[in-house]
CSV table of C-alpha atoms and ligand atoms in Angstrom, one decimal:
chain,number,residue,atom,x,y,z
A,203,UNK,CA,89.8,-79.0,-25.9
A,204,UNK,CA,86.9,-78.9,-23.4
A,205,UNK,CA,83.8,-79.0,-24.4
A,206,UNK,CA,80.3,-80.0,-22.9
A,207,UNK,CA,77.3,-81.9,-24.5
A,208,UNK,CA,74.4,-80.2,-22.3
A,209,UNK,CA,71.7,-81.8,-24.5
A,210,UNK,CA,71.3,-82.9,-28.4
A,211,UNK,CA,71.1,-79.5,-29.5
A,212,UNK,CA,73.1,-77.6,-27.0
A,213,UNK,CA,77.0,-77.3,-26.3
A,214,UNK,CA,79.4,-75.5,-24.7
A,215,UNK,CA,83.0,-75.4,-25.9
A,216,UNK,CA,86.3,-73.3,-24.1
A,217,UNK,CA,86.4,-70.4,-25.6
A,218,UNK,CA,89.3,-70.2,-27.5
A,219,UNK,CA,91.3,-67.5,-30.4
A,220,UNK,CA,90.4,-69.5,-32.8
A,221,UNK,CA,86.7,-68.4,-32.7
A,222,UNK,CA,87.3,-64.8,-32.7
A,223,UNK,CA,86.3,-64.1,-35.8
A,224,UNK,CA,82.6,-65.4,-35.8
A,225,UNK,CA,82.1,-64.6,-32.1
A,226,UNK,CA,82.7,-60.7,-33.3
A,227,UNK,CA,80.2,-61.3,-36.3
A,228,UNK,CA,77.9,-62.4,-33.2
A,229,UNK,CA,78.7,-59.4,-31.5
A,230,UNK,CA,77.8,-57.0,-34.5
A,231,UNK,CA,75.2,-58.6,-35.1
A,232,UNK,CA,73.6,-58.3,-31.7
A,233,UNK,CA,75.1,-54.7,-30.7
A,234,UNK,CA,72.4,-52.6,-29.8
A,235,UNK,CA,70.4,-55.7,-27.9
A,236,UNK,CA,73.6,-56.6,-26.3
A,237,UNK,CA,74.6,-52.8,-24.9
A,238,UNK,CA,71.3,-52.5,-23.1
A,239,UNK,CA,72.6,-54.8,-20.0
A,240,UNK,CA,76.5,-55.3,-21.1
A,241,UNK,CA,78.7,-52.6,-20.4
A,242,UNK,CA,81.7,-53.4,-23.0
A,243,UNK,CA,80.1,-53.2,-26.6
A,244,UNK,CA,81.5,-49.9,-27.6
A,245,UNK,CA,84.8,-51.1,-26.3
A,246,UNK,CA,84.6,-53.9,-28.7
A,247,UNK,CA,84.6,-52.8,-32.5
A,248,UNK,CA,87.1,-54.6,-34.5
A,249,UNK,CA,87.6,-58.4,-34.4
A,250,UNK,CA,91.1,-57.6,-33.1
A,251,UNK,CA,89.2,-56.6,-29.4
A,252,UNK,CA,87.5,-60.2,-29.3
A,253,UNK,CA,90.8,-61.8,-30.1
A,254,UNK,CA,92.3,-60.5,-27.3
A,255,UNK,CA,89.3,-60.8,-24.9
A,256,UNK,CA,89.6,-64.4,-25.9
A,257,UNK,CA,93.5,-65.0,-25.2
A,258,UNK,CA,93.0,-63.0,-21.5
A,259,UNK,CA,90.5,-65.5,-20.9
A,260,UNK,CA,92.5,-68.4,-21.9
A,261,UNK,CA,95.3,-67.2,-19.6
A,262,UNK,CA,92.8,-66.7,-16.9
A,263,UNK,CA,91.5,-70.3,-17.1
A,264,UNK,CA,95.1,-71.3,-17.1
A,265,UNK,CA,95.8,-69.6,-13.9
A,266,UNK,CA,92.1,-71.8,-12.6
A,267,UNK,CA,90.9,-67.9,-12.1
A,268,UNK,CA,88.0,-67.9,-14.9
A,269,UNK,CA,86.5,-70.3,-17.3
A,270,UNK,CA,84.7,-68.5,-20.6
A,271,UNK,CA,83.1,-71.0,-22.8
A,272,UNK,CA,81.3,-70.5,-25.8
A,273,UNK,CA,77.4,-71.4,-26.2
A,274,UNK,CA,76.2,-73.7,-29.3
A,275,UNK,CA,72.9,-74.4,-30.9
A,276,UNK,CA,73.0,-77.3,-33.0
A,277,UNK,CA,76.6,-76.6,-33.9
A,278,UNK,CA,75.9,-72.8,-34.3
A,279,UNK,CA,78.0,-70.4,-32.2
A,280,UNK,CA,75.0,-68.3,-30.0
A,281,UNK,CA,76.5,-66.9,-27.2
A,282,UNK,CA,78.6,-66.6,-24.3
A,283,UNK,CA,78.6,-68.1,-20.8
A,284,UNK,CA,81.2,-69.1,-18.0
A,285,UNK,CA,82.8,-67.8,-14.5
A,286,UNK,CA,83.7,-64.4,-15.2
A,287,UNK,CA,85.9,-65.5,-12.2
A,288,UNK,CA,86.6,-68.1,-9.7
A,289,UNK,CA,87.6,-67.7,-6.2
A,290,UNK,CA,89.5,-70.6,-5.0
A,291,UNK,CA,90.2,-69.7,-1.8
A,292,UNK,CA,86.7,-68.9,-1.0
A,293,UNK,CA,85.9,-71.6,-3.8
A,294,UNK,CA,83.0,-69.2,-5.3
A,295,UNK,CA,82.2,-68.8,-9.0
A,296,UNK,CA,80.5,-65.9,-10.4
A,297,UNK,CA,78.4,-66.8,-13.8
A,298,UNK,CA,77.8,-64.5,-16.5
A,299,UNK,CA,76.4,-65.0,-20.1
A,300,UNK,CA,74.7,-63.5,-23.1
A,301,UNK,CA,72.4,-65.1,-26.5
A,302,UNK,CA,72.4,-63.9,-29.9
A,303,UNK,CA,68.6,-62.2,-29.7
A,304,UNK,CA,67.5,-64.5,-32.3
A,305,UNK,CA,68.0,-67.3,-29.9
A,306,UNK,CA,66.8,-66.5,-26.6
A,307,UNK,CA,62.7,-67.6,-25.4
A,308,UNK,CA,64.0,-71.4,-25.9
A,309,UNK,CA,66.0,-72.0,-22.5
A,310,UNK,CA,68.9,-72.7,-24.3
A,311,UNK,CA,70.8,-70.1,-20.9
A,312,UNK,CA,68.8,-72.4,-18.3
A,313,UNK,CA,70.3,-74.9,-19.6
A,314,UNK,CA,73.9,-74.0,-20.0
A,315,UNK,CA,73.9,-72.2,-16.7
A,316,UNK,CA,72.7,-75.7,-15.4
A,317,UNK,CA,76.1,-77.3,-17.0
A,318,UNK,CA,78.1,-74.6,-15.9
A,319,UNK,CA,77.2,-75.4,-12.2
A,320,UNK,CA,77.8,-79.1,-12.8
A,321,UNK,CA,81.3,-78.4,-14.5
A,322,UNK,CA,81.9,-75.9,-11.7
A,323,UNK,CA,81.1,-78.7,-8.7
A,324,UNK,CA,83.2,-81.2,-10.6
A,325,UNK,CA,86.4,-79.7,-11.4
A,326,UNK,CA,86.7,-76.3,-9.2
A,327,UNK,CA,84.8,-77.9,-6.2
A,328,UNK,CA,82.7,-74.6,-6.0
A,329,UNK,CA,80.5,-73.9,-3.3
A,330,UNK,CA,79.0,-70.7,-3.8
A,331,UNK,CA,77.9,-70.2,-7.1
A,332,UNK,CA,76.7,-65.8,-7.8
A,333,UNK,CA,75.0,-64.6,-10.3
A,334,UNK,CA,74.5,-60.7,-10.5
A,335,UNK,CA,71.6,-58.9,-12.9
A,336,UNK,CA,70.4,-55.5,-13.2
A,337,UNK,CA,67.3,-55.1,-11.1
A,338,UNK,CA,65.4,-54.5,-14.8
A,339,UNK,CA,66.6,-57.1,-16.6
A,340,UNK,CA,63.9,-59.7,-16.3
A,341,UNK,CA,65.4,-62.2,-18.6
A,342,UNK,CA,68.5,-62.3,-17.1
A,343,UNK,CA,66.9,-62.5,-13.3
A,344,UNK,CA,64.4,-65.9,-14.7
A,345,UNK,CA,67.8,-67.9,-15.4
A,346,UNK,CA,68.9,-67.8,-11.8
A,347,UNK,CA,65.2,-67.8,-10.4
A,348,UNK,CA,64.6,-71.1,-12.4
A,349,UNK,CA,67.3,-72.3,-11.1
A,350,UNK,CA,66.7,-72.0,-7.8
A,351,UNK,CA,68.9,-69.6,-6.4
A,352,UNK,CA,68.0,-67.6,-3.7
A,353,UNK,CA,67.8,-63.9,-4.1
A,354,UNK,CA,70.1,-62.5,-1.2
A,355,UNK,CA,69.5,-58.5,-1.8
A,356,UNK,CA,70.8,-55.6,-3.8
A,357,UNK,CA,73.5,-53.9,-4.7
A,358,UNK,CA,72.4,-50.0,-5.2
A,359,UNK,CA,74.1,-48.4,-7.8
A,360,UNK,CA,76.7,-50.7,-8.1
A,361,UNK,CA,77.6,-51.2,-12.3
A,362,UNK,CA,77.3,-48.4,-14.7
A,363,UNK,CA,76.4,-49.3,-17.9
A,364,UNK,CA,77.4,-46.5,-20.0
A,365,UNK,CA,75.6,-43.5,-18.8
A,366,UNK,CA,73.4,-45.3,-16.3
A,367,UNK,CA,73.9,-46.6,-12.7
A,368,UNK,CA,72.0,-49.7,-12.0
A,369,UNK,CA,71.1,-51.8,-9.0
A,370,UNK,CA,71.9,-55.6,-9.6
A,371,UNK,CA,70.6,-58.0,-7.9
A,372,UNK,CA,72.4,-60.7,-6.3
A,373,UNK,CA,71.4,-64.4,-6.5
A,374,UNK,CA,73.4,-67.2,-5.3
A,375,UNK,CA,73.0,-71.3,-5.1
A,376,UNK,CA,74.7,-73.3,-2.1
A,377,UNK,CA,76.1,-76.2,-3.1
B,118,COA,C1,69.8,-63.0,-20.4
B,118,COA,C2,69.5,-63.9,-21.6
B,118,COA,C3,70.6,-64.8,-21.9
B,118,COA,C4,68.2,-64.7,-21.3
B,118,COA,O1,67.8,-65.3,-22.5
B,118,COA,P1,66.5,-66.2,-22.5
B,118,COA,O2,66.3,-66.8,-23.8
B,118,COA,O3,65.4,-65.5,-21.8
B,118,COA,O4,67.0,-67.4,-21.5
B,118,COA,P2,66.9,-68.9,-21.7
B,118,COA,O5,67.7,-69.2,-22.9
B,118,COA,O6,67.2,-69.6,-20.5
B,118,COA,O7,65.4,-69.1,-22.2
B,118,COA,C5,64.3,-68.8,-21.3
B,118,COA,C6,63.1,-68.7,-22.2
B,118,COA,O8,63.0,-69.9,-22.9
B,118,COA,C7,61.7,-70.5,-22.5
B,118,COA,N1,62.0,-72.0,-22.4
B,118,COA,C8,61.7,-72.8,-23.4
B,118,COA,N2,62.1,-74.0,-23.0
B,118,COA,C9,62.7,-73.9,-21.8
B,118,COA,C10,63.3,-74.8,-20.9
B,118,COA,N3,63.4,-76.1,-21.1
B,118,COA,N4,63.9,-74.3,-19.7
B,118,COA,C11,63.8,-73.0,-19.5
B,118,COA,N5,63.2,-72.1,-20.3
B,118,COA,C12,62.6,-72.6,-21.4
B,118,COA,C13,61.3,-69.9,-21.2
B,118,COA,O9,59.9,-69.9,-21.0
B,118,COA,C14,61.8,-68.5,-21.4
B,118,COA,O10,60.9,-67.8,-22.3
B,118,COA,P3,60.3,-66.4,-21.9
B,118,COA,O11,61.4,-65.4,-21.9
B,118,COA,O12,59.3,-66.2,-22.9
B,118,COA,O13,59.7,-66.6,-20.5
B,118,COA,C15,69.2,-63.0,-22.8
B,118,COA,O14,68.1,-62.2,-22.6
B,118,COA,C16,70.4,-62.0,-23.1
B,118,COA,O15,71.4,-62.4,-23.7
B,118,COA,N6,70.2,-60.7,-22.7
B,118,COA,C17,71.2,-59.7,-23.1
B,118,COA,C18,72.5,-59.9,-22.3
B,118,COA,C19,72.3,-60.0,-20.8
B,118,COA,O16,71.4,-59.3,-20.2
B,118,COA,N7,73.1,-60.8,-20.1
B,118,COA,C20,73.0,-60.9,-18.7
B,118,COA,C21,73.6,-59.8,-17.9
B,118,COA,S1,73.4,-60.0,-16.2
């Protein structure tokens, strides 16, 4: 199975079925501080929902059109992060991710985001690499910031996150 050692404490495994049921517990546990920025929480209420979120991605990373892998802290499951989808014609990837509350202010998203762009140069050959935030979400615009992308503009009203529109703002890193 793939998996990546990003540093003694952190790694990032393929996220597979198998982990459907504690990646839901995750979810529950983190609701409300997750459906601030993610639009899909109320979608996803029973384990059954993450099971098949899981098997879609797996048949999307076996079509080379997405690759979700799962975020651990010293062998604890604490999020979520991977191309939500890959372009190989235009050979772009487009990151997303999210951390269990209890383990974000310790770069532990720098960090896999980092890996990801490694793993993304090595076996997709990716050149463009996007990430897209909500113009308010400050957390989530520091990861691509520290990372040095480069802010390119933004998108007005472009997600709806339940009964909001926001403006995200787009970052992207040239290979
Ligand atoms: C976006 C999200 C993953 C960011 O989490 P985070 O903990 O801020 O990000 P990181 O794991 O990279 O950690 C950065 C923090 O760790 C600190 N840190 C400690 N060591 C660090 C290191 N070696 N490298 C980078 N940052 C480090 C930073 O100073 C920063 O702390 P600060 O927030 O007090 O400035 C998290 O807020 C989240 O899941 N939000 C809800 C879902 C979401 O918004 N997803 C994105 C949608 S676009």
């Amino acid at each position: 199975m793939f998996s990546r050692h990003v540093t003694d404490q952190i790694a990032l495994q393929l996220a597979v079925p198998f982990y459907a049921e504690p990646l839901f517990q995750l979810t529950e546990r983190n609701r409300s501080y997750l459906r601030r920025w993610l639009p899909w929480l109320d979608a996803v209420t029973q384990v059954d929902h993450t099971r098949r979120f899981l098997v879609a991605q797996l048949d999307r990373f076996a079509k080379g059109e997405a690759l979700c892998t799962l975020v651990f802290w010293e062998q604890e499951l604490v999020g979520v992060a991977g191309f939500h989808t890959i372009d190989a014609v235009n050979r772009i990837g487009t990151i997303g991710y999210w951390l269990s509350e209890t383990f974000t202010g310790r770069g532990i998203m720098t960090r896999a985001v980092h890996a990801l762009i490694d793993i993304g140069q090595q076996f997709y050959v990716l050149q463009r690499f996007e990430i897209r935030c909500a113009v308010e979400n400050h957390a989530s615009r520091a990861i691509p910031q520290r990372l040095g992308f480069q802010y390119e503009g933004t998108l007005r009203r472009s997600e709806r996150i339940y009964d909001r529109w926001h403006d995200m703002a787009v970052y992207a890193l040239l290979r």
